[in-house]
mmCIF file of C-alpha atoms in Angstrom:
data_model
loop_
_atom_site.group_PDB
_atom_site.id
_atom_site.type_symbol
_atom_site.label_atom_id
_atom_site.label_comp_id
_atom_site.label_asym_id
_atom_site.label_seq_id
_atom_site.Cartn_x
_atom_site.Cartn_y
_atom_site.Cartn_z
ATOM 1 C CA MET A 355 62.221 106.698 75.324
ATOM 2 C CA VAL A 356 63.895 103.330 74.798
ATOM 3 C CA MET A 357 66.947 104.937 73.221
ATOM 4 C CA SER A 358 67.250 107.334 76.157
ATOM 5 C CA LEU A 359 67.145 104.445 78.616
ATOM 6 C CA LEU A 360 69.749 102.521 76.620
ATOM 7 C CA SER A 361 71.975 105.591 76.445
ATOM 8 C CA ALA A 362 71.647 106.203 80.183
ATOM 9 C CA SER A 363 72.365 102.525 80.909
ATOM 10 C CA LEU A 364 75.467 102.551 78.727
ATOM 11 C CA CYS A 365 76.777 105.686 80.444
ATOM 12 C CA TYR A 366 76.139 104.117 83.860
ATOM 13 C CA PHE A 367 77.945 100.879 83.007
ATOM 14 C CA ARG A 368 80.825 102.814 81.405
ATOM 15 C CA ARG A 369 81.300 104.858 84.585
ATOM 16 C CA LEU A 370 80.966 101.704 86.701
ATOM 17 C CA HIS A 371 83.570 99.956 84.547
ATOM 18 C CA LEU A 372 85.973 102.871 84.889
ATOM 19 C CA HIS A 373 85.372 103.054 88.649
ATOM 20 C CA LEU A 374 85.939 99.320 89.135
ATOM 21 C CA GLY A 375 89.018 99.477 86.930
ATOM 22 C CA HIS A 376 90.510 102.265 89.052
ATOM 23 C CA ARG A 377 89.673 100.411 92.276
ATOM 24 C CA LEU A 378 91.175 97.166 90.950
ATOM 25 C CA LYS A 379 94.330 98.994 89.858
ATOM 26 C CA TRP A 380 94.587 100.613 93.304
ATOM 27 C CA TRP A 381 94.226 97.269 95.083
ATOM 28 C CA ILE A 382 96.808 95.593 92.825
ATOM 29 C CA GLY A 383 99.262 98.421 93.524
ATOM 30 C CA TYR A 384 98.503 98.255 97.244
ATOM 31 C CA LEU A 385 99.123 94.504 97.415
ATOM 32 C CA GLN A 386 102.316 94.833 95.380
ATOM 33 C CA ARG A 387 103.604 97.578 97.680
ATOM 34 C CA LYS A 388 102.599 95.602 100.752
ATOM 35 C CA PHE A 389 104.318 92.430 99.501
ATOM 36 C CA LYS A 390 107.447 94.333 98.537
ATOM 37 C CA ARG A 391 107.541 96.127 101.866
ATOM 38 C CA ASN A 392 107.166 92.887 103.818
ATOM 39 C CA LEU A 393 109.670 90.889 101.764
ATOM 40 C CA SER A 394 112.646 90.643 104.098
ATOM 41 C CA VAL A 395 115.042 89.431 101.383
ATOM 42 C CA GLU A 396 114.827 91.692 98.352
ATOM 43 C CA ALA A 397 115.271 90.716 94.708
ATOM 44 C CA GLU A 398 118.724 90.651 93.120
ATOM 45 C CA VAL A 399 120.280 94.006 92.220
ATOM 46 C CA ASP A 400 123.479 94.669 90.306
ATOM 47 C CA LEU A 401 126.384 94.659 92.774
ATOM 48 C CA LEU A 402 128.215 97.739 91.502
ATOM 49 C CA SER A 403 124.970 99.687 91.099
ATOM 50 C CA TYR A 404 124.093 98.853 94.694
ATOM 51 C CA CYS A 405 127.540 100.012 95.806
ATOM 52 C CA ALA A 406 127.234 103.291 93.875
ATOM 53 C CA ARG A 407 123.853 103.946 95.493
ATOM 54 C CA GLU A 408 124.983 103.163 99.025
ATOM 55 C CA TRP A 409 128.503 104.629 99.003
ATOM 56 C CA LYS A 410 128.659 108.073 97.482
ATOM 57 C CA GLY A 411 131.172 110.792 98.311
ATOM 58 C CA ASN A 412 134.899 110.790 98.880
ATOM 59 C CA THR A 413 135.240 109.903 102.544
ATOM 60 C CA PRO A 414 137.885 107.264 103.369
ATOM 61 C CA ARG A 415 135.094 104.866 104.349
ATOM 62 C CA ALA A 416 133.244 105.309 101.044
ATOM 63 C CA LYS A 417 136.433 104.847 99.017
ATOM 64 C CA LEU A 418 137.279 101.665 100.937
ATOM 65 C CA MET A 419 133.816 100.232 100.372
ATOM 66 C CA ARG A 420 133.858 100.960 96.644
ATOM 67 C CA LYS A 421 137.204 99.183 96.321
ATOM 68 C CA ALA A 422 135.884 96.228 98.330
ATOM 69 C CA TYR A 423 132.792 95.900 96.124
ATOM 70 C CA GLU A 424 134.964 96.071 93.003
ATOM 71 C CA GLU A 425 137.080 93.271 94.469
ATOM 72 C CA LEU A 426 133.957 91.143 94.896
ATOM 73 C CA PHE A 427 132.860 91.855 91.328
ATOM 74 C CA TRP A 428 136.138 91.305 89.481
ATOM 75 C CA ARG A 429 138.020 88.777 91.590
ATOM 76 C CA HIS A 430 135.266 86.771 93.267
ATOM 77 C CA HIS A 431 132.832 87.000 90.325
ATOM 78 C CA ILE A 432 129.924 88.225 92.438
ATOM 79 C CA LYS A 433 127.592 90.003 90.037
ATOM 80 C CA CYS A 434 124.546 90.772 92.177
ATOM 81 C CA VAL A 435 123.441 91.156 95.774
ATOM 82 C CA ARG A 436 120.160 90.454 97.554
ATOM 83 C CA PRO A 437 119.707 93.149 100.205
ATOM 84 C CA VAL A 438 118.386 91.776 103.493
ATOM 85 C CA LYS A 439 116.083 93.590 105.897
ATOM 86 C CA ARG A 440 118.157 95.398 108.488
ATOM 87 C CA ASP A 441 117.235 94.273 111.954
ATOM 88 C CA ASN A 442 118.822 92.135 114.659
ATOM 89 C CA TYR A 443 117.785 88.909 112.921
ATOM 90 C CA ASP A 444 119.422 89.647 109.565
ATOM 91 C CA ALA A 445 122.376 87.266 110.011
ATOM 92 C CA LEU A 446 120.037 84.365 110.828
ATOM 93 C CA ARG A 447 117.728 85.452 107.993
ATOM 94 C CA SER A 448 120.583 85.521 105.456
ATOM 95 C CA VAL A 449 121.764 82.045 106.454
ATOM 96 C CA LEU A 450 118.343 80.401 106.635
ATOM 97 C CA PHE A 451 117.157 81.953 103.375
ATOM 98 C CA GLN A 452 120.095 80.405 101.529
ATOM 99 C CA ILE A 453 119.656 77.022 103.204
ATOM 100 C CA PHE A 454 116.029 76.920 102.063
ATOM 101 C CA SER A 455 116.495 78.497 98.620
ATOM 102 C CA GLN A 456 119.318 76.066 97.824
ATOM 103 C CA GLY A 457 117.358 73.092 99.153
ATOM 104 C CA LEU A 458 120.180 71.991 101.455
ATOM 105 C CA SER A 459 119.711 68.736 103.327
ATOM 106 C CA PHE A 460 118.705 68.463 106.953
ATOM 107 C CA PRO A 461 121.846 68.223 109.164
ATOM 108 C CA SER A 462 122.831 64.649 109.977
ATOM 109 C CA TRP A 463 122.596 65.125 113.747
ATOM 110 C CA MET A 464 119.056 66.488 113.389
ATOM 111 C CA LYS A 465 118.070 63.412 111.393
ATOM 112 C CA GLU A 466 119.296 61.185 114.226
ATOM 113 C CA LYS A 467 117.353 63.072 116.920
ATOM 114 C CA ASP A 468 113.737 64.190 117.085
ATOM 115 C CA ILE A 469 114.573 67.876 117.395
ATOM 116 C CA VAL A 470 110.958 68.732 118.266
ATOM 117 C CA LYS A 471 111.497 66.994 121.625
ATOM 118 C CA LEU A 472 114.777 68.767 122.424
ATOM 119 C CA PRO A 473 113.233 71.481 124.664
ATOM 120 C CA GLU A 474 111.766 68.846 126.977
ATOM 121 C CA LYS A 475 114.981 66.810 126.799
ATOM 122 C CA LEU A 476 117.008 69.705 128.166
ATOM 123 C CA LEU A 477 114.597 70.015 131.080
ATOM 124 C CA PHE A 478 113.927 66.403 132.021
ATOM 125 C CA SER A 479 117.118 64.608 130.950
ATOM 126 C CA GLN A 480 119.662 67.290 131.778
ATOM 127 C CA GLY A 481 117.819 69.272 134.436
ATOM 128 C CA CYS A 482 118.124 72.656 132.708
ATOM 129 C CA ASN A 483 115.381 74.448 134.664
ATOM 130 C CA TRP A 484 116.992 77.758 133.754
ATOM 131 C CA ILE A 485 115.682 77.398 130.199
ATOM 132 C CA GLN A 486 112.445 78.957 131.455
ATOM 133 C CA GLN A 487 114.350 82.260 131.336
ATOM 134 C CA TYR A 488 114.663 81.977 127.549
ATOM 135 C CA SER A 489 113.238 85.028 125.785
ATOM 136 C CA PHE A 490 112.014 85.242 122.208
ATOM 137 C CA GLY A 491 113.751 88.267 120.743
ATOM 138 C CA PRO A 492 111.846 91.407 121.756
ATOM 139 C CA GLU A 493 109.499 89.214 123.816
ATOM 140 C CA LYS A 494 110.763 88.904 127.364
ATOM 141 C CA TYR A 495 110.437 86.196 130.012
ATOM 142 C CA THR A 496 107.709 83.635 129.230
ATOM 143 C CA GLY A 497 108.067 81.271 132.208
ATOM 144 C CA SER A 498 106.333 77.905 131.988
ATOM 145 C CA ASN A 499 105.086 78.655 128.466
ATOM 146 C CA VAL A 500 108.604 78.567 127.081
ATOM 147 C CA PHE A 501 108.632 74.822 126.326
ATOM 148 C CA GLY A 502 105.417 74.877 124.324
ATOM 149 C CA LYS A 503 106.540 77.953 122.392
ATOM 150 C CA LEU A 504 109.966 76.474 121.663
ATOM 151 C CA ARG A 505 108.449 73.186 120.565
ATOM 152 C CA LYS A 506 106.214 74.976 118.048
ATOM 153 C CA CYS A 507 109.171 76.987 116.728
ATOM 154 C CA VAL A 508 111.380 73.910 116.325
ATOM 155 C CA GLU A 509 108.534 71.959 114.734
ATOM 156 C CA LEU A 510 108.081 74.736 112.172
ATOM 157 C CA LEU A 511 111.810 74.742 111.408
ATOM 158 C CA LYS A 512 111.813 70.968 110.901
ATOM 159 C CA THR A 513 108.716 71.067 108.683
ATOM 160 C CA GLN A 514 109.932 73.939 106.495
ATOM 161 C CA TRP A 515 113.475 72.613 106.150
ATOM 162 C CA THR A 516 112.206 69.161 105.211
ATOM 163 C CA GLU A 517 109.800 70.650 102.673
ATOM 164 C CA PHE A 518 112.392 72.872 100.998
ATOM 165 C CA SER A 519 115.058 70.169 100.885
ATOM 166 C CA GLY A 520 112.560 67.921 99.094
ATOM 167 C CA MET A 521 111.842 70.459 96.327
ATOM 168 C CA ARG A 522 113.822 69.724 93.179
ATOM 169 C CA ASP A 523 112.549 72.716 91.200
ATOM 170 C CA TYR A 524 114.837 75.720 91.807
ATOM 171 C CA HIS A 525 112.208 78.257 90.712
ATOM 172 C CA LYS A 526 109.566 76.724 92.964
ATOM 173 C CA ARG A 527 111.940 76.941 95.939
ATOM 174 C CA GLY A 528 112.584 80.594 95.112
ATOM 175 C CA SER A 529 108.869 81.396 94.947
ATOM 176 C CA MET A 530 108.174 79.556 98.191
ATOM 177 C CA CYS A 531 111.057 81.378 99.885
ATOM 178 C CA ASN A 532 109.627 84.725 98.831
ATOM 179 C CA ILE A 533 106.294 83.770 100.380
ATOM 180 C CA LEU A 534 107.829 82.457 103.603
ATOM 181 C CA PHE A 535 110.179 85.395 104.058
ATOM 182 C CA SER A 536 107.348 87.882 103.703
ATOM 183 C CA ASP A 537 105.528 86.464 106.740
ATOM 184 C CA ALA A 538 107.104 88.132 109.771
ATOM 185 C CA ILE A 539 105.404 85.854 112.318
ATOM 186 C CA LEU A 540 106.625 82.635 110.699
ATOM 187 C CA GLU A 541 110.066 84.142 110.099
ATOM 188 C CA TYR A 542 110.643 85.019 113.729
ATOM 189 C CA LYS A 543 109.545 81.554 114.858
ATOM 190 C CA LEU A 544 112.184 80.069 112.554
ATOM 191 C CA TYR A 545 114.908 82.351 113.934
ATOM 192 C CA GLU A 546 113.987 81.505 117.515
ATOM 193 C CA ALA A 547 114.175 77.823 116.607
ATOM 194 C CA VAL A 548 117.678 78.349 115.209
ATOM 195 C CA LYS A 549 118.696 80.150 118.406
ATOM 196 C CA PHE A 550 117.426 77.234 120.456
ATOM 197 C CA ILE A 551 119.307 74.742 118.259
ATOM 198 C CA MET A 552 122.464 76.736 119.010
ATOM 199 C CA LEU A 553 121.669 76.578 122.740
ATOM 200 C CA TYR A 554 121.112 72.826 122.581
ATOM 201 C CA GLN A 555 124.472 72.253 120.886
ATOM 202 C CA VAL A 556 126.271 74.439 123.417
ATOM 203 C CA THR A 557 124.638 72.485 126.255
ATOM 204 C CA GLU A 558 125.562 69.131 124.708
ATOM 205 C CA VAL A 559 129.208 70.103 124.243
ATOM 206 C CA TYR A 560 129.346 71.574 127.757
ATOM 207 C CA GLU A 561 128.211 68.239 129.200
ATOM 208 C CA GLN A 562 130.909 66.488 127.158
ATOM 209 C CA MET A 563 133.537 68.900 128.468
ATOM 210 C CA LYS A 564 132.550 68.129 132.060
ATOM 211 C CA THR A 565 133.358 64.461 131.416
ATOM 212 C CA ASN A 566 136.782 65.397 129.981
ATOM 213 C CA LYS A 567 135.861 64.527 126.406
ATOM 214 C CA ILE A 568 137.632 66.292 123.541
ATOM 215 C CA ILE A 569 135.536 69.205 122.256
ATOM 216 C CA PRO A 570 135.964 71.469 119.201
ATOM 217 C CA GLY A 571 138.250 74.445 119.709
ATOM 218 C CA LEU A 572 135.535 77.001 119.050
ATOM 219 C CA PHE A 573 133.657 75.759 122.139
ATOM 220 C CA ARG A 574 136.771 76.026 124.287
ATOM 221 C CA LEU A 575 136.978 79.640 123.179
ATOM 222 C CA LEU A 576 133.289 80.140 123.932
ATOM 223 C CA PHE A 577 133.501 78.706 127.453
ATOM 224 C CA SER A 578 136.684 80.671 128.226
ATOM 225 C CA ARG A 579 134.720 83.919 127.974
ATOM 226 C CA GLU A 580 133.071 85.336 131.071
ATOM 227 C CA SER A 581 129.897 86.115 129.126
ATOM 228 C CA SER A 582 129.506 82.476 127.992
ATOM 229 C CA SER A 583 131.286 80.319 130.551
ATOM 230 C CA ASP A 584 128.348 77.884 130.640
ATOM 231 C CA PRO A 585 125.080 77.330 128.713
ATOM 232 C CA LEU A 586 123.057 79.561 131.052
ATOM 233 C CA SER A 587 125.355 82.556 130.639
ATOM 234 C CA PHE A 588 125.496 81.930 126.880
ATOM 235 C CA MET A 589 121.706 82.022 126.751
ATOM 236 C CA MET A 590 121.343 85.099 128.959
ATOM 237 C CA ASN A 591 124.156 87.165 127.435
ATOM 238 C CA HIS A 592 124.174 86.047 123.804
ATOM 239 C CA LEU A 593 120.937 84.354 122.731
ATOM 240 C CA ASN A 594 118.303 86.312 124.662
ATOM 241 C CA PRO A 595 119.460 89.698 123.282
ATOM 242 C CA MET A 596 119.752 88.266 119.740
ATOM 243 C CA GLY A 597 116.892 89.579 117.638
ATOM 244 C CA ASP A 598 116.080 92.172 120.286
ATOM 245 C CA THR A 599 118.960 94.529 121.040
ATOM 246 C CA CYS A 600 121.720 92.978 118.941
ATOM 247 C CA GLY A 601 122.606 90.390 116.335
ATOM 248 C CA PRO A 602 125.098 87.537 116.675
ATOM 249 C CA GLU A 603 128.738 88.249 117.527
ATOM 250 C CA GLN A 604 131.553 86.471 115.707
ATOM 251 C CA ILE A 605 131.687 83.672 118.276
ATOM 252 C CA ASP A 606 127.938 83.186 117.792
ATOM 253 C CA MET A 607 128.456 82.886 114.040
ATOM 254 C CA PHE A 608 130.875 80.011 114.702
ATOM 255 C CA ILE A 609 128.222 78.260 116.801
ATOM 256 C CA LEU A 610 125.590 78.972 114.140
ATOM 257 C CA GLY A 611 127.597 77.320 111.361
ATOM 258 C CA TYR A 612 128.492 74.359 113.583
ATOM 259 C CA SER A 613 124.888 73.823 114.694
ATOM 260 C CA LEU A 614 123.393 73.958 111.193
ATOM 261 C CA GLN A 615 126.348 72.077 109.660
ATOM 262 C CA VAL A 616 127.075 74.670 106.987
ATOM 263 C CA LYS A 617 130.271 76.497 106.061
ATOM 264 C CA ILE A 618 129.411 80.179 106.293
ATOM 265 C CA LYS A 619 131.798 82.166 104.115
ATOM 266 C CA VAL A 620 131.653 85.875 104.922
ATOM 267 C CA PHE A 621 133.143 88.701 102.892
ATOM 268 C CA ARG A 622 133.890 91.423 105.470
ATOM 269 C CA LEU A 623 134.125 94.502 103.272
ATOM 270 C CA PHE A 624 135.395 96.802 106.007
ATOM 271 C CA LYS A 625 138.414 94.486 106.298
ATOM 272 C CA PHE A 626 139.376 94.959 102.641
ATOM 273 C CA ASN A 627 143.101 94.481 101.964
ATOM 274 C CA SER A 628 143.595 92.415 105.117
ATOM 275 C CA ARG A 629 143.718 88.688 105.885
ATOM 276 C CA ASP A 630 140.320 88.994 107.574
ATOM 277 C CA PHE A 631 138.555 90.115 104.391
ATOM 278 C CA THR A 632 137.252 86.567 103.931
ATOM 279 C CA VAL A 633 136.448 84.366 106.943
ATOM 280 C CA TYR A 634 134.693 81.072 107.540
ATOM 281 C CA TYR A 635 132.324 80.174 110.359
ATOM 282 C CA PRO A 636 133.408 77.766 111.717
ATOM 283 C CA GLU A 637 137.072 78.137 110.781
ATOM 284 C CA GLU A 638 137.592 74.396 110.297
ATOM 285 C CA PRO A 639 134.290 73.020 108.999
ATOM 286 C CA VAL A 640 133.767 69.419 108.007
ATOM 287 C CA ARG A 641 134.630 69.006 104.343
ATOM 288 C CA GLU A 642 131.231 67.565 103.408
ATOM 289 C CA TRP A 643 129.264 70.502 104.786
ATOM 290 C CA PRO A 644 127.673 72.714 102.102
ATOM 291 C CA GLU A 645 128.906 76.300 101.766
ATOM 292 C CA ILE A 646 126.858 79.485 101.760
ATOM 293 C CA SER A 647 128.138 83.047 101.434
ATOM 294 C CA LEU A 648 127.316 86.363 103.096
ATOM 295 C CA LEU A 649 128.706 89.844 102.810
ATOM 296 C CA THR A 650 128.853 92.469 105.536
ATOM 297 C CA GLU A 651 130.046 96.032 105.739
ATOM 298 C CA ASN A 652 130.373 96.107 109.525
ATOM 299 C CA ASP A 653 129.858 92.645 111.122
ATOM 300 C CA ARG A 654 126.341 93.733 112.085
ATOM 301 C CA GLN A 655 124.226 93.814 108.919
ATOM 302 C CA TYR A 656 124.475 91.003 106.382
ATOM 303 C CA HIS A 657 123.406 90.635 102.747
ATOM 304 C CA ILE A 658 123.420 87.748 100.287
ATOM 305 C CA PRO A 659 125.911 87.778 97.395
ATOM 306 C CA VAL A 660 124.827 86.195 94.109
ATOM 307 C CA PHE A 661 127.516 84.610 91.956
#
């Protein structure tokens, strides 16, 4: 009788152990798949292997891309690439990920100003009532809530940037970046903060231009365009659609680099064998600004090269 009970108990616990083991294995796999799916900047992959996977066949386009990737590998010593999630935020994502993962310092102008208060400053000091028409990517008009939402976004950007720039351990920064860039809600708040920083800089330079002060050439180009002749039109035609229906145009990339005080070096693979294969945003950055690199196959989607 006792032996039968012991035998039955052992069989029960063996089945329970197997069942729990299978369930645990399933949950581990589920969490791994979920984390991988949500990670908006993927792990490094071999550059030429990535090229071979993405550009098969013998079309003129495929041949051009293979040659461009070989140029990156042999001449520019780029060995790997980190593929970036393809959406209308990927340019901002590629830039911000590198700023954080490299622990770059907070821009000097942001240190001098309390950037968290910039939304209210535009309204009360410069009378920019039109900022209430700002939209957050796919989210449309938010009216009077826009200032509170922008303040929270900018506060998050300041907090995260300060935290990452203070980390001395490269591996810790990498792990923290993987966590941050797998949280879509936090990510999008950061990108909207960057968009607002761009808007603030455009507004500041526009006010300087009205008083006949000398302004950087890239802003003269910006204001000469019908779609961005003033800060309001720049916001409505360039920033509001960004993250929703389109990514940044080239002129926006200039403003992005200027606002964040980084030299953005872009390898434009579709321009292989031309003088526009490698460009900088802005074209004439300040020498002390740190440099980050992107690669693009079409000026719409961006990835991160790894040297």
